[in-house]
């Protein structure tokens, strides 16, 4: 028995000396001390020894077991620490190497202009509202006095979603949401992205920005509307610009106007942006239609209001002299860096 114990001690010790990975150590543990391990099995034979031999053999076994157990732990600790050392060595880096310079980004010109407009309007007491880009038919059309089958639905080609919702074609749905949430007097703007299923060219994108405006109070008139439009343009261009106001048809306003800006790309001479006309459609507007006030649960006998739908992306083109709207979404850093 003693001989066998010595053999096992030597064998376990050799196995641990040879273990070069934690897996090797674990294999040795299972082999000697596991449930069916060699030492465990031998210990089970203890009960068959004659009674007088049992105490001594028991002592020897316990010593063996404790020694092997300690040796396993020690080997494991040594391997773990050398593994850590080599991981640290592999991760080491040379602090004297020159670094990679991280460039600064800049605010996109549409965002810059949106922020400027928000400043202008908040200084006149307007709230800035937000609305969802995925809208229901009700908010995008129905509540804006454009019922199903109304020919005006074709004025804006729509991206329909499978569940009957749509990508909003304009920011005007926020008018209804504002009236549902706030009571007059209301003074609000709502800048945001809008989407149209249309062919792109120098002045048309399928994804662009508008900025909706809505004012509702007692005795609001066309004079208030024109004053607000003039103030907006003077503040954003920081000079007088030439405009023209002409009748425009939108089911949600009556009367409605188209406010065009003399094209600042060609100084009104005619170019691809203004389609050689010298004028850019920029700021449709009008007096809120009584049906729209009713959709917003506001009494048209008591209140009136005006609304406008600024073509924000086109305004940015005019502000910076950008002659192709497709530049905005092209992601070309050479274009974007000019606005840093
Ligand atoms: C509207 O979207 C109305 N909701 C505007 C409105 C609001 C009228 C409130 C009255 C009261 P329109 O479809 O014309 O109208 O678009 C408004 C502006 O968005 C245009 O004048 C133009 O500047 C801009 N715009 C229209 N389509 C595009 C396009 N495909 N790409 C870039 N800008 C566009």
Coordinates of C-alpha atoms in Angstrom, one line a residue, residues 27-340:
X27 CA -6.7 17.1 -16.6
X28 CA -4.2 16.1 -13.9
X29 CA -6.7 17.0 -11.1
X30 CA -9.4 14.8 -12.7
X31 CA -6.9 12.0 -13.3
X32 CA -5.8 11.9 -9.6
X33 CA -8.4 13.5 -7.5
X34 CA -11.6 13.4 -9.6
X35 CA -14.5 11.2 -8.7
X36 CA -13.0 8.3 -10.5
X37 CA -9.4 9.5 -10.1
X38 CA -6.6 7.2 -9.2
X39 CA -6.1 8.5 -5.6
X40 CA -9.9 8.6 -5.0
X41 CA -10.3 5.0 -6.2
X42 CA -7.4 3.8 -4.0
X43 CA -8.9 5.5 -1.0
X44 CA -12.2 3.7 -1.6
X45 CA -10.2 0.4 -1.1
X46 CA -9.3 1.5 2.5
X47 CA -12.4 -0.1 3.9
X48 CA -11.1 -3.6 2.8
X49 CA -7.9 -3.3 4.8
X50 CA -7.4 -5.2 8.1
X51 CA -8.6 -3.0 11.0
X52 CA -5.1 -2.5 12.5
X53 CA -3.7 -1.2 9.2
X54 CA -6.5 1.3 8.6
X55 CA -5.4 4.2 10.8
X56 CA -1.9 4.4 9.4
X57 CA -3.1 4.0 5.8
X58 CA -5.8 6.6 6.4
X59 CA -3.2 9.1 7.6
X60 CA -1.0 8.4 4.5
X61 CA -3.9 8.8 2.2
X62 CA -4.9 12.1 3.7
X63 CA -1.4 13.4 3.4
X64 CA -1.1 12.3 -0.2
X65 CA -4.5 13.9 -1.0
X66 CA -3.5 17.2 0.7
X67 CA -0.1 17.3 -1.0
X68 CA -1.5 16.7 -4.4
X69 CA -4.3 19.2 -3.8
X70 CA -1.8 21.9 -2.7
X71 CA 0.5 21.1 -5.7
X72 CA -2.4 21.5 -8.1
X73 CA -3.3 24.9 -6.6
X74 CA 0.3 26.1 -6.7
X75 CA 0.7 25.0 -10.4
X76 CA -2.5 26.7 -11.3
X77 CA -1.5 30.0 -9.6
X78 CA 1.9 29.9 -11.3
X79 CA 0.3 29.4 -14.8
X80 CA -2.3 32.0 -14.2
X81 CA 0.2 34.6 -13.3
X82 CA 2.4 33.8 -16.3
X83 CA -0.6 34.0 -18.6
X84 CA -1.4 37.4 -17.2
X85 CA 2.2 38.5 -17.8
X86 CA 2.2 37.4 -21.4
X87 CA -1.2 39.1 -22.0
X88 CA 0.2 42.3 -20.6
X89 CA 3.3 42.0 -22.6
X90 CA 1.3 41.4 -25.8
X91 CA -0.9 44.5 -25.0
X92 CA 2.0 46.8 -24.3
X93 CA 2.2 49.8 -26.6
X94 CA 4.9 52.3 -27.4
X95 CA 3.9 55.6 -25.8
X96 CA 6.4 57.4 -28.0
X97 CA 4.7 56.4 -31.3
X98 CA 3.0 59.4 -33.0
X99 CA -0.8 59.2 -32.6
X100 CA -3.5 59.3 -35.2
X101 CA -5.1 62.8 -35.3
X102 CA -8.9 62.7 -34.8
X103 CA -10.5 65.4 -37.0
X104 CA -13.3 67.6 -35.7
X105 CA -16.7 67.2 -37.2
X106 CA -18.9 70.2 -38.0
X107 CA -22.6 71.0 -37.8
X108 CA -24.4 70.3 -41.0
X109 CA -25.5 73.5 -42.8
X110 CA -29.2 72.4 -42.6
X111 CA -28.8 72.0 -38.8
X112 CA -27.0 75.3 -38.5
X113 CA -29.8 77.1 -40.3
X114 CA -32.5 75.3 -38.4
X115 CA -30.8 76.5 -35.1
X116 CA -30.7 80.0 -36.4
X117 CA -34.4 79.9 -37.3
X118 CA -35.3 78.5 -33.9
X119 CA -33.4 81.4 -32.3
X120 CA -35.3 83.9 -34.5
X121 CA -38.7 82.4 -33.7
X122 CA -38.2 81.8 -30.1
X123 CA -37.1 85.4 -29.7
X124 CA -40.6 86.3 -31.1
X125 CA -42.3 84.0 -28.5
X126 CA -42.8 80.9 -30.6
X127 CA -42.6 77.4 -29.2
X128 CA -40.5 74.8 -31.1
X129 CA -42.5 71.6 -31.7
X130 CA -41.6 68.2 -33.0
X131 CA -43.8 65.6 -34.8
X132 CA -43.4 62.0 -36.0
X133 CA -41.9 61.3 -39.4
X134 CA -44.2 58.3 -39.8
X135 CA -47.7 59.7 -39.8
X136 CA -51.2 58.5 -40.2
X137 CA -53.4 59.4 -43.2
X138 CA -55.5 61.4 -40.7
X139 CA -52.8 63.9 -39.7
X140 CA -51.0 64.2 -43.0
X141 CA -54.2 64.6 -45.1
X142 CA -57.7 64.1 -43.6
X143 CA -57.4 66.6 -40.7
X144 CA -55.8 69.1 -43.1
X145 CA -59.0 69.3 -45.2
X146 CA -57.7 66.8 -47.8
X147 CA -60.2 63.9 -47.6
X148 CA -59.6 60.6 -49.5
X149 CA -59.9 60.9 -53.3
X150 CA -59.3 64.7 -53.1
X151 CA -57.2 65.6 -56.1
X152 CA -54.9 67.6 -53.8
X153 CA -53.5 64.3 -52.6
X154 CA -51.6 64.0 -55.9
X155 CA -49.9 67.3 -55.2
X156 CA -47.4 65.4 -53.0
X157 CA -46.4 61.9 -54.1
X158 CA -46.4 59.8 -51.0
X159 CA -44.4 56.9 -49.6
X160 CA -47.1 54.7 -48.2
X161 CA -46.3 52.0 -45.6
X162 CA -47.9 48.6 -45.7
X163 CA -50.0 49.2 -42.6
X164 CA -51.7 52.3 -44.2
X165 CA -49.5 54.9 -42.5
X166 CA -47.1 57.0 -44.5
X167 CA -43.9 59.0 -44.4
X168 CA -45.1 62.5 -43.8
X169 CA -45.0 64.6 -47.0
X170 CA -44.9 67.9 -45.2
X171 CA -44.6 69.3 -41.7
X172 CA -48.2 70.5 -41.7
X173 CA -49.5 67.5 -39.6
X174 CA -47.8 69.2 -36.7
X175 CA -50.4 72.0 -37.0
X176 CA -53.1 69.6 -36.0
X177 CA -51.0 68.0 -33.2
X178 CA -50.2 71.5 -31.9
X179 CA -53.9 72.4 -31.8
X180 CA -54.8 69.2 -30.0
X181 CA -52.2 69.8 -27.4
X182 CA -52.3 73.6 -26.8
X183 CA -55.1 76.1 -26.6
X184 CA -54.9 79.5 -28.4
X185 CA -53.1 81.8 -28.4
X186 CA -50.7 79.4 -30.2
X187 CA -47.4 80.5 -31.7
X188 CA -45.3 77.5 -32.8
X189 CA -42.8 76.4 -35.4
X190 CA -42.0 72.7 -36.2
X191 CA -38.9 72.0 -38.2
X192 CA -38.3 68.5 -39.5
X193 CA -37.6 66.0 -42.3
X194 CA -40.3 65.2 -44.9
X195 CA -40.4 62.7 -47.7
X196 CA -41.8 62.6 -51.2
X197 CA -41.8 59.9 -53.8
X198 CA -40.4 62.1 -56.6
X199 CA -37.7 62.3 -59.2
X200 CA -34.7 64.3 -57.9
X201 CA -33.0 67.2 -59.7
X202 CA -31.0 70.3 -58.7
X203 CA -33.9 71.6 -56.5
X204 CA -35.9 68.5 -55.6
X205 CA -34.9 65.7 -53.2
X206 CA -37.0 62.8 -52.0
X207 CA -35.9 63.6 -48.4
X208 CA -35.7 67.2 -47.4
X209 CA -36.5 69.6 -44.5
X210 CA -39.4 72.0 -44.0
X211 CA -40.2 74.4 -41.1
X212 CA -43.8 74.7 -40.3
X213 CA -45.2 77.8 -38.6
X214 CA -48.5 78.3 -37.0
X215 CA -50.1 81.3 -35.2
X216 CA -53.6 81.2 -33.8
X217 CA -55.2 84.0 -31.8
X218 CA -58.1 86.4 -32.0
X219 CA -58.0 88.8 -35.0
X220 CA -55.0 87.3 -36.8
X221 CA -55.0 88.7 -40.3
X222 CA -53.0 88.5 -43.6
X223 CA -51.1 91.6 -42.4
X224 CA -49.7 89.6 -39.4
X225 CA -48.7 86.8 -41.8
X226 CA -46.8 89.1 -44.2
X227 CA -45.1 90.8 -41.3
X228 CA -43.9 87.5 -39.9
X229 CA -42.6 86.3 -43.4
X230 CA -40.7 89.5 -43.9
X231 CA -39.1 89.4 -40.5
X232 CA -38.1 85.8 -41.0
X233 CA -36.4 86.5 -44.4
X234 CA -34.7 89.7 -43.2
X235 CA -33.3 88.0 -40.1
X236 CA -32.1 84.9 -41.9
X237 CA -30.5 86.7 -44.9
X238 CA -29.4 89.7 -42.9
X239 CA -30.3 92.0 -45.8
X240 CA -33.3 92.8 -47.9
X241 CA -34.1 90.1 -50.5
X242 CA -36.5 90.4 -53.4
X243 CA -39.7 88.4 -53.0
X244 CA -43.0 88.0 -54.8
X245 CA -46.3 87.0 -53.3
X246 CA -48.9 85.3 -55.5
X247 CA -52.0 83.3 -54.9
X248 CA -51.4 79.6 -54.1
X249 CA -53.7 76.7 -53.5
X250 CA -53.4 74.5 -50.5
X251 CA -56.6 72.9 -49.1
X252 CA -55.6 73.7 -45.5
X253 CA -55.4 77.5 -46.0
X254 CA -57.8 80.1 -47.4
X255 CA -56.6 82.4 -48.8
X256 CA -53.3 80.7 -49.7
X257 CA -50.1 82.3 -51.1
X258 CA -46.9 81.2 -52.7
X259 CA -44.0 83.3 -51.5
X260 CA -41.1 83.1 -54.0
X261 CA -37.6 84.4 -53.5
X262 CA -35.6 85.9 -56.3
X263 CA -33.0 83.2 -57.0
X264 CA -29.8 84.0 -55.1
X265 CA -27.8 81.5 -57.1
X266 CA -28.2 83.4 -60.4
X267 CA -29.4 86.8 -59.0
X268 CA -32.7 86.2 -60.8
X269 CA -31.1 85.7 -64.2
X270 CA -32.1 82.1 -64.6
X271 CA -30.3 78.8 -63.7
X272 CA -30.9 75.1 -63.1
X273 CA -32.0 75.7 -59.5
X274 CA -34.8 78.1 -60.4
X275 CA -35.5 76.3 -63.7
X276 CA -34.5 79.4 -65.6
X277 CA -37.4 81.3 -64.1
X278 CA -35.4 83.6 -61.8
X279 CA -37.7 82.7 -58.8
X280 CA -37.5 79.9 -56.2
X281 CA -40.7 78.6 -54.5
X282 CA -39.7 78.9 -50.8
X283 CA -42.4 79.8 -48.4
X284 CA -46.0 78.8 -49.1
X285 CA -48.4 80.2 -46.6
X286 CA -51.9 81.4 -45.9
X287 CA -54.7 81.8 -43.4
X288 CA -55.7 78.6 -41.6
X289 CA -58.8 77.1 -43.2
X290 CA -61.9 77.0 -40.8
X291 CA -62.1 73.2 -41.4
X292 CA -58.6 72.8 -40.1
X293 CA -59.3 74.8 -37.0
X294 CA -62.3 72.6 -36.4
X295 CA -60.1 69.5 -36.8
X296 CA -58.0 71.0 -34.0
X297 CA -61.2 71.6 -31.9
X298 CA -60.8 75.4 -32.2
X299 CA -63.8 77.6 -33.0
X300 CA -63.3 79.5 -36.3
X301 CA -65.9 82.0 -35.2
X302 CA -63.7 83.0 -32.3
X303 CA -60.2 82.5 -33.6
X304 CA -58.2 82.8 -36.8
X305 CA -54.6 82.0 -37.7
X306 CA -51.9 81.8 -40.3
X307 CA -49.6 79.0 -41.2
X308 CA -46.6 78.6 -43.4
X309 CA -44.4 75.8 -44.7
X310 CA -40.9 77.0 -45.3
X311 CA -38.8 74.9 -47.7
X312 CA -35.9 74.8 -45.2
X313 CA -33.5 72.9 -47.5
X314 CA -34.1 75.3 -50.3
X315 CA -33.5 78.2 -47.9
X316 CA -30.2 76.7 -47.0
X317 CA -29.3 76.5 -50.7
X318 CA -30.1 80.2 -51.1
X319 CA -28.3 81.2 -47.8
X320 CA -25.0 79.5 -48.8
X321 CA -25.2 79.6 -52.6
X322 CA -25.5 75.8 -53.0
X323 CA -26.6 75.0 -56.6
X324 CA -27.6 71.4 -56.2
X325 CA -29.8 70.1 -53.4
X326 CA -28.4 66.5 -53.8
X327 CA -25.1 67.7 -52.2
X328 CA -26.8 67.7 -48.8
X329 CA -27.2 64.0 -48.5
X330 CA -24.3 62.9 -50.6
X331 CA -22.0 62.7 -47.5
X332 CA -19.1 64.2 -49.4
X333 CA -16.7 65.5 -46.7
X334 CA -15.2 68.1 -49.1
X335 CA -18.7 69.7 -49.3
X336 CA -19.4 69.4 -45.6
X337 CA -16.0 70.8 -44.5
X338 CA -16.8 74.2 -46.1
X339 CA -19.3 74.8 -43.3
X340 CA -17.0 74.0 -40.5

